[in-house]
Coordinates of C-alpha atoms and ligand atoms in Angstrom, one line a residue:
Chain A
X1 CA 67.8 117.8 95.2
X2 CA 66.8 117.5 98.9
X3 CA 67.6 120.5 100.2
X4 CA 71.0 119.5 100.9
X5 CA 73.8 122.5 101.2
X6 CA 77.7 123.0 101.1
X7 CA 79.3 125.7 103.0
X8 CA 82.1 127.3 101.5
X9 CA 84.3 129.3 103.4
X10 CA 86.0 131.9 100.8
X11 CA 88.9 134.0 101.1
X12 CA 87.7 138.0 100.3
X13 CA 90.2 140.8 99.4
X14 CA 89.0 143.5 97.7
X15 CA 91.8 146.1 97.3
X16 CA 90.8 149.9 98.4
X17 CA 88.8 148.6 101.1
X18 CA 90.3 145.6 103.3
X19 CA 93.6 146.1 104.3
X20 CA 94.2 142.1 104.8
X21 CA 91.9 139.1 103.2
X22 CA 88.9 137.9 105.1
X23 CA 87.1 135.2 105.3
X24 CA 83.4 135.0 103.6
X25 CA 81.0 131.9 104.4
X26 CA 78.4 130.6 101.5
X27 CA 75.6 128.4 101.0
X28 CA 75.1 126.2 98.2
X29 CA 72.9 123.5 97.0
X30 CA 74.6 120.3 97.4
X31 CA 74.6 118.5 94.3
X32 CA 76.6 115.2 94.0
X33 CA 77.8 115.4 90.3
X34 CA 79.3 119.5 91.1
X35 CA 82.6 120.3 90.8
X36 CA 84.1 123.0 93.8
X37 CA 83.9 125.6 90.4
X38 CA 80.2 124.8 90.2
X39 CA 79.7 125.9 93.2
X40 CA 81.6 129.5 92.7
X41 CA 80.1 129.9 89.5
X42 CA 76.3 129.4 91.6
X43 CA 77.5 131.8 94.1
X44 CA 78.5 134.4 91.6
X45 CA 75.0 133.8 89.2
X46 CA 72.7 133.9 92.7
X47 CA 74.6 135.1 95.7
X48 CA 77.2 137.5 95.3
X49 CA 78.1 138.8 92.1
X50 CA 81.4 140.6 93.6
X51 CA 83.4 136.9 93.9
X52 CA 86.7 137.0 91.6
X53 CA 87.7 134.3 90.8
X54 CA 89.5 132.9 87.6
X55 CA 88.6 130.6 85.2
X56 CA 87.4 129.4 81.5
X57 CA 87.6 125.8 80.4
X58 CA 85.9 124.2 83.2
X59 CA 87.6 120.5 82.2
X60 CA 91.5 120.8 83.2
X61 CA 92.7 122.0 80.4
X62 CA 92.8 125.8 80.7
X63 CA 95.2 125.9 83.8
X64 CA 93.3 128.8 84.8
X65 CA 91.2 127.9 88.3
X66 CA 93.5 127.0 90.7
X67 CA 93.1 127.7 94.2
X68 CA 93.8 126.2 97.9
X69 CA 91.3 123.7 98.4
X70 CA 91.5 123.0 102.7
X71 CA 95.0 124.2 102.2
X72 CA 96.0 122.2 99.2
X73 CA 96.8 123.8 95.9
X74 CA 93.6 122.0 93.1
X75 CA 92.0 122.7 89.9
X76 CA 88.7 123.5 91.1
X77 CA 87.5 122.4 88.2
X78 CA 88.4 119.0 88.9
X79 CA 87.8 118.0 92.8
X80 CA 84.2 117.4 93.5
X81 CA 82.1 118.9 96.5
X82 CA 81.0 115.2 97.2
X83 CA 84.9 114.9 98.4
X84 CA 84.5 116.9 101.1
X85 CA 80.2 116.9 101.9
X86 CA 79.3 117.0 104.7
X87 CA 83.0 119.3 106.2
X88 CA 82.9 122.8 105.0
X89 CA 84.9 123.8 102.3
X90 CA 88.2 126.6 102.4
X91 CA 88.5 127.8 99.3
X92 CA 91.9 130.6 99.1
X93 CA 94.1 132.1 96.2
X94 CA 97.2 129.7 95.2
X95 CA 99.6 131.1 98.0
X96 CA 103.2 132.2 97.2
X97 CA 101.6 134.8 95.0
X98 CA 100.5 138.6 95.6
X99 CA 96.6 138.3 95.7
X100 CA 95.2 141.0 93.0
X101 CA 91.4 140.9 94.5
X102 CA 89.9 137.3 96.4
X103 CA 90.9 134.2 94.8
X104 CA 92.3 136.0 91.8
X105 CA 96.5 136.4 92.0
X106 CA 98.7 138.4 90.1
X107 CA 101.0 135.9 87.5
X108 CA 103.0 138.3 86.1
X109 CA 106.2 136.5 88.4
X110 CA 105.7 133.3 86.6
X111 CA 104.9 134.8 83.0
X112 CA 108.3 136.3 83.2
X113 CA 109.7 133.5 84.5
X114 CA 108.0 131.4 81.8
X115 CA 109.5 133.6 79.2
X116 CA 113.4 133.4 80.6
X117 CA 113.6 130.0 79.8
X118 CA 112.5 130.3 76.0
X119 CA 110.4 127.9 75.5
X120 CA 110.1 127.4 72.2
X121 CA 112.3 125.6 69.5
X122 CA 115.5 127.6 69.0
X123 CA 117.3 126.6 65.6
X124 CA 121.0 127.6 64.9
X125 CA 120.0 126.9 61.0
X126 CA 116.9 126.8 60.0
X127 CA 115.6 124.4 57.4
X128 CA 114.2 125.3 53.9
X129 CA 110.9 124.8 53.6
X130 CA 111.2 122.4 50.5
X131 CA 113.9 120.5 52.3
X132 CA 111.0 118.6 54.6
X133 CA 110.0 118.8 58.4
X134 CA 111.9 117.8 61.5
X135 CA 111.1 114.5 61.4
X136 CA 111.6 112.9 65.0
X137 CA 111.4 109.0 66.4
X138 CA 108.9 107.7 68.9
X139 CA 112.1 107.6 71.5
X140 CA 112.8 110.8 71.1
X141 CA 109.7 111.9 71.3
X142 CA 109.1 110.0 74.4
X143 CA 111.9 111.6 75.8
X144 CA 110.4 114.9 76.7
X145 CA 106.5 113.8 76.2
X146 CA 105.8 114.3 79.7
X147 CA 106.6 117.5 80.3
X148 CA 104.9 118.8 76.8
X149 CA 101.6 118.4 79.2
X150 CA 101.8 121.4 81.3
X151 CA 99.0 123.7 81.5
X152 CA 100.9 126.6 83.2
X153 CA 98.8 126.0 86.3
X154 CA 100.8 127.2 89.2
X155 CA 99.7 124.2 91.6
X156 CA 103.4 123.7 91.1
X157 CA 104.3 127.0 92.4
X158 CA 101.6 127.2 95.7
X159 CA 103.1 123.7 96.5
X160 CA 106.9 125.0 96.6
X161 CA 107.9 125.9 100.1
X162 CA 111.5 127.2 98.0
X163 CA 109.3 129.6 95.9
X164 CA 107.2 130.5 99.0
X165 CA 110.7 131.9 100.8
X166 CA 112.9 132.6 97.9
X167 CA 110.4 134.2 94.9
X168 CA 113.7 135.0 92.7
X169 CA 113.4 131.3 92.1
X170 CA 112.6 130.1 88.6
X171 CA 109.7 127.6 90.0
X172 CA 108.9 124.0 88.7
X173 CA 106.9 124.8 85.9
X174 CA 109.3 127.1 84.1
X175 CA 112.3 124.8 85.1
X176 CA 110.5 122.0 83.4
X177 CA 109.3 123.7 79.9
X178 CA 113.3 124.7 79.9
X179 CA 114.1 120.8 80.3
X180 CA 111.5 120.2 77.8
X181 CA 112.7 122.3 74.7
X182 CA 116.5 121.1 75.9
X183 CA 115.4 117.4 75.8
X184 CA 114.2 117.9 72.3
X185 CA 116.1 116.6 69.5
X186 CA 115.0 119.8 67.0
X187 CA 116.1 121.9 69.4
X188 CA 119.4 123.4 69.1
X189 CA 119.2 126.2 72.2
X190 CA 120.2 124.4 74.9
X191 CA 123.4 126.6 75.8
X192 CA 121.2 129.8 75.0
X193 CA 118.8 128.7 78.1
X194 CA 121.8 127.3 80.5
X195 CA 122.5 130.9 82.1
X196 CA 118.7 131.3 83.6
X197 CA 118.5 127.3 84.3
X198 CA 121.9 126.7 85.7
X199 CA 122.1 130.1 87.3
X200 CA 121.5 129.9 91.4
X201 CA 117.9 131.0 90.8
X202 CA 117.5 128.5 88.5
X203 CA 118.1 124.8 89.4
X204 CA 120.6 124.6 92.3
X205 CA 118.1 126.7 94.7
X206 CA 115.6 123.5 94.2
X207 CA 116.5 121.2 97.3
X208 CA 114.2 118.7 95.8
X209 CA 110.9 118.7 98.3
X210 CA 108.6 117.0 96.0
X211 CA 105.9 118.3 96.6
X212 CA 105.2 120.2 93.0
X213 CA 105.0 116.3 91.5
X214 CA 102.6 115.4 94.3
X215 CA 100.6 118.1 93.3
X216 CA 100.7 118.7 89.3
X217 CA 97.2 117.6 88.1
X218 CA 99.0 116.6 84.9
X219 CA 101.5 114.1 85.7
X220 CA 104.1 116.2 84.7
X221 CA 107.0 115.6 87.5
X222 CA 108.5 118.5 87.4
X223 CA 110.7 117.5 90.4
X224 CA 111.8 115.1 88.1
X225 CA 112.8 117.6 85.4
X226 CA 114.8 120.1 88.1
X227 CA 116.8 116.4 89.3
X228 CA 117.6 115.6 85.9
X229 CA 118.4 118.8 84.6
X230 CA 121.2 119.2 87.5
X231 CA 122.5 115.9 86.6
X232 CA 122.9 117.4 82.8
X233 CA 124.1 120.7 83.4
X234 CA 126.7 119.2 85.7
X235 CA 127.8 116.9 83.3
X236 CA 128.1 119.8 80.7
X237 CA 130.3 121.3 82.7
X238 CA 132.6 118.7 83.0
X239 CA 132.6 117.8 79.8
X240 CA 133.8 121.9 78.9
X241 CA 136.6 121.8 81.8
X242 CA 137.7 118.3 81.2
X243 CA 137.2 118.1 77.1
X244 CA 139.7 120.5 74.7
X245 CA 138.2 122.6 72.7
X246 CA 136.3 121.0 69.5
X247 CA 135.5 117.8 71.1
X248 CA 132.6 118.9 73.1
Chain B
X1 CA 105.0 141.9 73.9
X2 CA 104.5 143.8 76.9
X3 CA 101.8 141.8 78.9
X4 CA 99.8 143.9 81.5
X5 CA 101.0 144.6 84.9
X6 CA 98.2 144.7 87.9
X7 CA 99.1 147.7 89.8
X8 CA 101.4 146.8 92.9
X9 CA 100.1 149.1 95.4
X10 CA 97.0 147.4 95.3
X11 CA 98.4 143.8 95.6
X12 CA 98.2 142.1 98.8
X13 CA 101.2 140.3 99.6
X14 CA 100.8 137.3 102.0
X15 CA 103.4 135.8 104.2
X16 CA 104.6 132.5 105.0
X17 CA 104.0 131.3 108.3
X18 CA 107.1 130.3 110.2
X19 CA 105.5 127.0 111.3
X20 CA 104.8 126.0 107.1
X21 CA 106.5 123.1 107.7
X22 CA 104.6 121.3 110.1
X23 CA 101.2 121.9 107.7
X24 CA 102.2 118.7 105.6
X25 CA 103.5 115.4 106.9
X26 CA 105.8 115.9 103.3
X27 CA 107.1 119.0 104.3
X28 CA 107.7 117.9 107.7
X29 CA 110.0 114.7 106.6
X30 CA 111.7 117.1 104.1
X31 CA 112.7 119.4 107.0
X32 CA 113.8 116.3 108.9
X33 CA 116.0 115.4 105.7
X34 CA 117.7 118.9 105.9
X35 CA 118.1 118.5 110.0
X36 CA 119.7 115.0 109.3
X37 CA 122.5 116.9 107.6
X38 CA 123.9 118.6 110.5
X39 CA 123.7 115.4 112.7
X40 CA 126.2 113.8 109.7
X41 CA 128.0 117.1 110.1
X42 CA 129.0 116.6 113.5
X43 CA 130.0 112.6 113.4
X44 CA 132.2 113.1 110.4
X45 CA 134.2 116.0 112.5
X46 CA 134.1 114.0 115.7
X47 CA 135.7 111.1 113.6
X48 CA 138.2 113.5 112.2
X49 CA 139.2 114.4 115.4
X50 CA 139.0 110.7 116.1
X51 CA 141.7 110.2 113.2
X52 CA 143.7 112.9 114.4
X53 CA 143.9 111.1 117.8
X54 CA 145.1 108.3 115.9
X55 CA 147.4 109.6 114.6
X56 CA 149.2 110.8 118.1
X57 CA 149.6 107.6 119.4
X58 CA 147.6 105.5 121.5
X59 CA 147.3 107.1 124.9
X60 CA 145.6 109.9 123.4
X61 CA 143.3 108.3 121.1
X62 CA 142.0 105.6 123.9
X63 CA 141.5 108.6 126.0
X64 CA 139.5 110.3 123.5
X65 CA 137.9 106.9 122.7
X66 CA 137.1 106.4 126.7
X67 CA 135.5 110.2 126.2
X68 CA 133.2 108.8 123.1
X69 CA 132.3 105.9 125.4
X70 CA 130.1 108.7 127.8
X71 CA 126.2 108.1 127.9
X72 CA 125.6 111.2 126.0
X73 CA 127.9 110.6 123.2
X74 CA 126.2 107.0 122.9
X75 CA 122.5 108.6 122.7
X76 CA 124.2 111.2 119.9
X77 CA 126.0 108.7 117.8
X78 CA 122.3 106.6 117.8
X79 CA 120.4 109.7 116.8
X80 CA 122.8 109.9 114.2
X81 CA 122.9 106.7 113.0
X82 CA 118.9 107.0 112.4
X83 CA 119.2 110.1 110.4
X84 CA 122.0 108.9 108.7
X85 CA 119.6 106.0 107.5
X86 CA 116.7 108.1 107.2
X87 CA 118.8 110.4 105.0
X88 CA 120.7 107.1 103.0
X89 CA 116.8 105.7 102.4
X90 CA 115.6 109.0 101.1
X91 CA 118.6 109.4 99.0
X92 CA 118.0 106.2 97.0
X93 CA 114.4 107.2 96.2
X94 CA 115.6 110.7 94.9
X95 CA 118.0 108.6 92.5
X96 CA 115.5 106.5 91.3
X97 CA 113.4 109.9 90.0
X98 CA 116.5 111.4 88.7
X99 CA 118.1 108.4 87.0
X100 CA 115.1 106.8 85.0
X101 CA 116.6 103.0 84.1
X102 CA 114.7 101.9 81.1
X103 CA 114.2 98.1 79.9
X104 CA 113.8 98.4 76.2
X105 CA 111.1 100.7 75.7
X106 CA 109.7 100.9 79.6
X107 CA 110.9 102.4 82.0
X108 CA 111.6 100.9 85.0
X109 CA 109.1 101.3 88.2
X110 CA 110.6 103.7 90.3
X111 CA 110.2 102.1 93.6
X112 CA 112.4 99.1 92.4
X113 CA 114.8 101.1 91.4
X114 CA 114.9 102.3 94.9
X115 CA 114.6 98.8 96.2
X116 CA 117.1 97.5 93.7
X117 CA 119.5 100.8 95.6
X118 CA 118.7 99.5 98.9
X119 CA 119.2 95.8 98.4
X120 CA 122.8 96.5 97.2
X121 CA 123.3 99.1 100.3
X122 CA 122.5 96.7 102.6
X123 CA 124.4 93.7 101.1
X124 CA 127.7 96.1 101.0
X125 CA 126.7 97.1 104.8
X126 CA 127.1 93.8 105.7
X127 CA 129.9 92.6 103.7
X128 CA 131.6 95.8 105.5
X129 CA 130.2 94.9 109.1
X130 CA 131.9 90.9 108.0
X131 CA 134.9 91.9 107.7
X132 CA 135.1 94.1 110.7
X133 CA 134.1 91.8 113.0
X134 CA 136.2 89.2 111.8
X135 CA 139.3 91.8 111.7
X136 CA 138.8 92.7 115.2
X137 CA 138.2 88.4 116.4
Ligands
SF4_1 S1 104.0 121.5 86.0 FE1 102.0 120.7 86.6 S2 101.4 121.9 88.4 FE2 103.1 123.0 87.5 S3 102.1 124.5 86.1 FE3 102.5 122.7 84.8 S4 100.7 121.5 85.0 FE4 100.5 123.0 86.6
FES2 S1 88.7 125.9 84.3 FE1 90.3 125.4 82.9 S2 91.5 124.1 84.1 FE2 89.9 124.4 85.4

């Protein structure tokens, strides 16, 4: 090290005593191979241990550090100070949610959203034990691989300018776990999730920005998943206005 | 499970700048998509009217055509015209994302599919603008 440092400028809330967030400036040693979360974690060891910030696995998987890096919504985990050395850094809380205290937001929107969609395996009949597994092909596997690889980060959500100005709707991430467990060929709850997805919440209030696939550190596409899921539903609903009864 | 609530009279609730879409060039061409729709808006009702004029015999419709034939309804229907391709170009990409085409077990590049979209667009554009011009030689 040569002496080198990083500024970061941090957004500061703490609730009781600032009526709006601030802005906090820090000093860190610049060190090439540091991650932006390196550099919060220093600040909270040496600096100041009031930062709040959120986070745990420190390699992408844990979903649980992301924040506005110069106004774009990153794992901070995964962006390197050397990306940015010698600019100063802005580091804020994902925005589109209610800030709880500095970079730390309140979730409980998306949890709940999360949970509407049921994202789990729903069985009309369940299978005895003795009678084997679900057994499932590579295709359709491959079918609904992709979005298996969320991490529940909310980039998705900070990115969504829908979200940002409508927060009744249902969100990428939660649109695409839906699309997931209906995609699945054990899955057998596709009709049981239809009223939260298809509802005007749901789906139809996506008008298809982009912007959550741009930034989903995952490669998940949930812009993607909202398309597609329009195109099903809508045929669905053909199919029951057009199709008698028994044949659908 | 009831998971735990922060307490919402402590939250800090940000809002969203009026001017959010000109922060990214992406949100920015998305806004222009949505604008593009009202410029369609208008030329399909001027051509209604146009087809209502039509329809009440020629005097009328070549004085309405004379009326179209004004500087400022020129500069309109060229305005329109480029968000109506903006709009048809953006459209094609949007198919290829929701419409994966798959060759065996890959699936096709997405920006083919779009080209693939476009190529035909443009070959039925001028198949259309052929037999136009020779109708009206
Ligand atoms: S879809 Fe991508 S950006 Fe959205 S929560 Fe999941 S991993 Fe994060
Ligand atoms: S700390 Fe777990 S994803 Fe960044």
């Amino acid at each position: 090290m040569n002496g080198a440092t990083a500024t970061l400028n941090i957004t500061r809330y703490l609730p009781g005593q600032d009526q709006i967030p601030r802005s906090q400036s820090y000093s860190v040693p610049y060190q090439r191979d540091w991650v932006i979360l390196d550099a919060l974690n220093y600040i909270k060891d040496h600096i100041d241990g009031t930062l709040s910030y959120r986070w745990s696995c420190r390699m992408g998987v844990c979903g649980s550090c992301g924040m506005m890096v110069n106004g774009v919504p990153k794992l901070t985990c995964a962006v390197f100070l050397r990306d940015f050395y010698p600019q100063e850094i802005r580091i804020e809380p994902l925005v589109n949610f209610p800030i709880i205290r500095d970079l730390v937001i309140d979730m409980s929107d998306f949890l709940d959203k999360l949970k509407s969609v049921k994202p789990w395996i729903i069985r009309k009949t369940e299978k005895q034990i003795s009678e084997g597994e679900y057994l499932q092909t590579p295709e359709e596997l491959s079918a609904y691989q992709q979005f298996t690889q969320c991490i529940n980060c909310m980039l998705c959500y900070a990115a969504c300018p829908v979200y940002g100005m409508e927060p009744e709707f249902l969100g990428p991430a939660a649109i695409a776990l839906g699309y997931r467990y209906n995609q699945d060929s054990r899955d057998q709850g596709k009709e049981s999730r239809q009223a939260v997805l298809g509802s005007h919440e749901g789906i139809w209030q996506c008008t298809f920005v982009g912007e959550c696939t741009e930034v989903c550190p995952k490669e998940v596409d949930p812009a993607a998943a909202i398309q597609r899921s329009k195109v099903e539903i809508t045929k669905d609903w053909f199919k029951s206005v057009l199709l008698p009864w028994g044949q659908r | 499970m009831i998971s735990p609530r922060p307490d919402k009279s402590m939250l800090y609730y940000p809002k969203m700048p009026a001017t959010w879409w000109l922060r990214k060039r992406s949100y920015f061409l998305f806004m222009l998509r949505e604008l593009s729709s009202v410029f369609i808006a208008i030329f399909l009702v001027v051509l209604l009217v146009q087809i209502y004029q039509l329809s009440e015999g020629p005097k009328s419709y070549t004085a309405f055509a004379q009326r179209l034939g004004s500087p400022g309804w020129i500069i309109f229907h060229a305005i329109a015209l480029l968000f109506a391709i903006y709009h048809s170009i953006t459209w094609f990409f949007s198919t290829a994302v929701v419409l994966p085409l798959r060759l065996g077990k890959r699936e096709i590049p997405r920006n083919l599919v779009a080209a693939l979209n476009i190529g035909a667009w443009i070959v039925v554009s001028l198949v259309i603008l052929y037999l136009f011009l020779s109708l009206k030689g």
